[in-house]
């Protein structure tokens, strides 16, 4: 099973600032990585797949990078609606499909 | 517009059973893999099971193998999850998802609580 880790667990950022979230896989997953955003009481929303391809309707301030075992989600200028929990998920080697534990982005 | 609406959640005693349903609309259901993903209260996301369009492939999380069964009825545009021998650690919101690997479309979820 591929284990996904995320850091930091919580990221405190001021609106307008840049946020950088990290995700690491226990073994290479090539570029088979997705990022999701989840707000309280809501289902997750797909942001990025293929490590760097934005999903339909996702603003350009969200970008993904990385390959192999190390990945990054960058939010270039945080908006109020971006404060949420972010999960990464690998789909290179399954079953099982596995998610990271999440990074909570909150207001500084 | 793609819609996935789960139902069937509720309170069940340990060892009991529940059957979750997911009604799909807005797309050709029979063309897509479907999945169940769950989220325990205050915790992260956990993939549970998925299945191919024609039911020829089904995969499960190890901890639910032998207890949960994923199925579908393409004529009714519906996905199901039969959950038997439920345990306290199965308590979660269960999401229906249109997905083989990464999830583009999610339902709103249905809460399953396993408690005496």
Coordinates of C-alpha atoms in Angstrom, one line a residue:
Chain A
X1 CA 0.0 0.0 0.0
X2 CA 1.3 3.5 -0.8
X3 CA 1.2 5.7 2.2
X4 CA 0.7 9.4 1.6
X5 CA 1.9 12.1 4.0
X6 CA 1.2 15.8 4.0
X7 CA 2.8 18.8 5.6
X8 CA 2.3 20.9 7.4
X9 CA -0.8 19.7 9.2
X10 CA -2.0 23.3 9.6
X11 CA -0.9 26.3 7.6
X12 CA -1.8 29.8 8.8
X13 CA -1.8 32.3 6.0
X14 CA -3.0 35.9 5.6
X15 CA -5.4 36.7 2.7
X16 CA -3.5 37.6 -0.3
X17 CA -0.4 35.6 0.7
X18 CA 1.0 32.6 -1.0
X19 CA 0.4 29.1 0.4
X20 CA 2.6 26.1 -0.3
X21 CA 1.3 22.6 0.7
X22 CA 3.4 19.5 0.4
X23 CA 2.5 15.9 -0.2
X24 CA 4.8 12.9 -0.2
X25 CA 4.3 9.3 -1.4
X26 CA 6.0 6.3 0.2
X27 CA 7.1 5.2 -3.3
X28 CA 7.0 6.6 -6.8
X29 CA 3.6 7.3 -8.1
X30 CA 4.9 9.0 -11.3
X31 CA 2.4 11.9 -11.8
X32 CA -0.7 10.1 -10.7
X33 CA -1.6 12.5 -8.0
X34 CA -4.8 14.5 -7.3
X35 CA -5.5 17.4 -5.0
X36 CA -8.9 18.1 -3.4
X37 CA -10.3 21.0 -1.3
X38 CA -12.9 20.3 1.4
X39 CA -14.9 22.9 3.3
X40 CA -16.8 22.1 6.5
X41 CA -20.0 20.2 5.9
X42 CA -19.3 19.9 2.1
X43 CA -18.1 17.1 -0.1
X44 CA -14.5 17.4 -1.4
X45 CA -13.9 19.2 -4.7
X46 CA -11.3 18.1 -7.2
X47 CA -8.7 20.8 -7.8
X48 CA -5.8 19.1 -9.6
X49 CA -5.2 15.8 -11.3
X50 CA -2.1 14.4 -13.1
X51 CA -0.1 16.3 -10.5
X52 CA -0.5 19.6 -12.4
X53 CA -3.7 19.7 -14.5
X54 CA -6.4 22.0 -13.1
X55 CA -9.8 20.5 -13.1
X56 CA -12.7 22.3 -14.9
X57 CA -13.5 25.6 -13.3
X58 CA -10.6 25.8 -10.9
X59 CA -9.0 29.2 -10.8
X60 CA -5.5 29.7 -12.1
X61 CA -4.2 30.7 -8.6
X62 CA -4.2 27.0 -7.8
X63 CA -1.2 25.1 -9.3
X64 CA 0.3 21.7 -8.8
X65 CA 3.8 20.4 -9.4
X66 CA 6.0 17.4 -8.7
X67 CA 6.5 13.9 -9.8
X68 CA 7.8 10.6 -8.3
X69 CA 7.3 11.0 -4.6
X70 CA 7.2 14.7 -3.9
X71 CA 4.4 17.1 -4.8
X72 CA 3.3 20.6 -4.1
X73 CA 0.1 22.5 -4.3
X74 CA 0.5 26.3 -4.5
X75 CA -2.2 28.8 -4.0
X76 CA -0.7 32.0 -5.3
X77 CA -2.8 34.6 -3.5
X78 CA -5.2 33.2 -0.9
X79 CA -8.8 34.3 -1.1
X80 CA -11.3 34.1 1.7
X81 CA -13.0 31.1 0.0
X82 CA -9.7 29.2 -0.1
X83 CA -9.6 28.5 3.7
X84 CA -10.3 24.8 3.8
X85 CA -8.7 21.4 4.2
X86 CA -6.7 20.1 1.3
X87 CA -6.1 16.4 0.6
X88 CA -3.7 14.7 -1.9
X89 CA -4.5 11.3 -3.3
X90 CA -2.5 8.8 -5.3
X91 CA -3.9 6.7 -8.1
X92 CA -0.8 5.1 -9.5
X93 CA -0.8 1.9 -7.6
X94 CA -4.2 0.5 -6.4
X95 CA -6.1 -1.0 -4.7
X96 CA -6.2 0.7 -2.4
X97 CA -6.5 4.2 -3.6
X98 CA -5.0 6.3 -0.8
X99 CA -5.3 9.8 0.5
X100 CA -3.0 11.9 2.6
X101 CA -4.2 13.1 6.1
X102 CA -4.9 16.6 4.9
X103 CA -3.5 20.1 5.4
X104 CA -5.8 22.7 7.0
X105 CA -5.3 26.2 5.7
X106 CA -6.6 28.7 8.2
X107 CA -6.6 32.5 8.6
X108 CA -3.5 34.0 10.2
Chain B
X1 CA -25.6 18.5 -14.6
X2 CA -24.1 15.4 -12.8
X3 CA -25.9 14.6 -9.6
X4 CA -25.2 11.8 -7.1
X5 CA -27.6 11.4 -4.3
X6 CA -26.9 8.9 -1.5
X7 CA -29.5 7.4 0.9
X8 CA -29.8 4.6 3.4
X9 CA -27.5 5.9 6.2
X10 CA -28.5 5.8 9.8
X11 CA -27.9 4.4 13.2
X12 CA -27.1 0.7 13.4
X13 CA -25.9 -1.5 16.2
X14 CA -22.5 -3.2 16.0
X15 CA -22.8 -6.4 14.0
X16 CA -25.8 -5.0 12.1
X17 CA -26.3 -4.3 8.4
X18 CA -27.2 -1.4 6.2
X19 CA -27.6 -0.9 2.5
X20 CA -26.6 2.4 1.0
X21 CA -27.9 3.6 -2.4
X22 CA -26.7 6.2 -4.8
X23 CA -29.0 7.6 -7.4
X24 CA -27.1 9.0 -10.4
X25 CA -28.3 11.5 -13.0
X26 CA -26.9 13.9 -15.6
X27 CA -24.6 11.4 -17.3
X28 CA -24.6 8.0 -18.9
X29 CA -24.2 5.9 -15.7
X30 CA -23.4 2.6 -17.5
X31 CA -20.3 4.2 -19.1
X32 CA -18.4 4.9 -15.8
X33 CA -16.6 3.2 -13.0
X34 CA -18.2 4.1 -9.6
X35 CA -16.8 4.3 -6.1
X36 CA -17.6 4.7 -2.5
X37 CA -15.3 6.9 -0.3
X38 CA -15.9 7.5 3.4
X39 CA -14.9 10.0 6.0
X40 CA -15.1 9.3 9.7
X41 CA -16.2 12.3 11.9
X42 CA -13.3 14.9 12.0
X43 CA -11.0 12.6 10.0
X44 CA -9.7 12.3 6.5
X45 CA -10.9 10.6 3.4
X46 CA -10.7 6.9 2.9
X47 CA -11.5 5.0 -0.3
X48 CA -13.8 2.0 0.4
X49 CA -14.6 0.3 -2.9
X50 CA -15.0 0.7 -6.6
X51 CA -16.4 -1.2 -9.6
X52 CA -16.3 -1.3 -13.3
X53 CA -19.2 -0.5 -15.6
X54 CA -20.1 -4.1 -16.2
X55 CA -19.3 -5.4 -12.7
X56 CA -16.5 -7.5 -14.0
X57 CA -14.0 -5.8 -11.7
X58 CA -14.6 -4.9 -8.1
X59 CA -12.0 -3.8 -5.5
X60 CA -12.2 -3.2 -1.8
X61 CA -10.3 -1.7 1.1
X62 CA -8.8 -4.6 3.0
X63 CA -10.7 -3.7 6.2
X64 CA -14.1 -4.1 4.5
X65 CA -13.4 -7.2 2.4
X66 CA -15.8 -9.9 3.1
X67 CA -18.2 -7.5 5.0
X68 CA -19.1 -4.9 2.3
X69 CA -20.3 -5.6 -1.2
X70 CA -20.5 -3.0 -4.0
X71 CA -23.0 -3.4 -6.8
X72 CA -24.9 -1.5 -9.4
X73 CA -28.0 -1.5 -11.5
X74 CA -27.3 0.2 -14.8
X75 CA -31.0 0.1 -15.8
X76 CA -31.8 2.1 -12.6
X77 CA -28.8 4.4 -12.7
X78 CA -28.0 3.3 -9.2
X79 CA -25.0 2.2 -7.1
X80 CA -25.2 0.3 -3.9
X81 CA -23.1 -0.6 -0.9
X82 CA -24.3 -3.6 1.2
X83 CA -22.6 -3.3 4.6
X84 CA -22.7 -6.3 7.0
X85 CA -21.0 -7.0 10.3
X86 CA -20.7 -3.3 10.9
X87 CA -18.2 -2.1 13.4
X88 CA -17.8 1.2 15.4
X89 CA -14.9 2.1 13.1
X90 CA -17.2 2.0 10.1
X91 CA -18.9 5.1 11.4
X92 CA -18.5 7.8 8.7
X93 CA -20.1 9.8 6.0
X94 CA -20.2 7.6 2.9
X95 CA -19.8 9.4 -0.4
X96 CA -20.8 8.0 -3.7
X97 CA -18.3 9.1 -6.4
X98 CA -18.1 8.9 -10.2
X99 CA -14.6 7.6 -10.4
X100 CA -12.2 4.8 -11.1
X101 CA -9.2 6.5 -9.7
X102 CA -9.5 10.2 -8.9
X103 CA -12.9 11.7 -8.2
X104 CA -14.4 14.4 -10.4
X105 CA -17.9 14.1 -9.1
X106 CA -19.0 13.5 -5.5
X107 CA -22.4 13.0 -3.8
X108 CA -23.3 14.9 -0.7
X109 CA -22.8 11.9 1.5
X110 CA -24.9 9.8 3.9
X111 CA -24.0 9.4 7.5
X112 CA -23.6 5.9 9.0
X113 CA -23.3 5.6 12.7
X114 CA -22.5 2.3 14.3
X115 CA -23.2 2.4 18.0
X116 CA -25.1 0.5 20.7

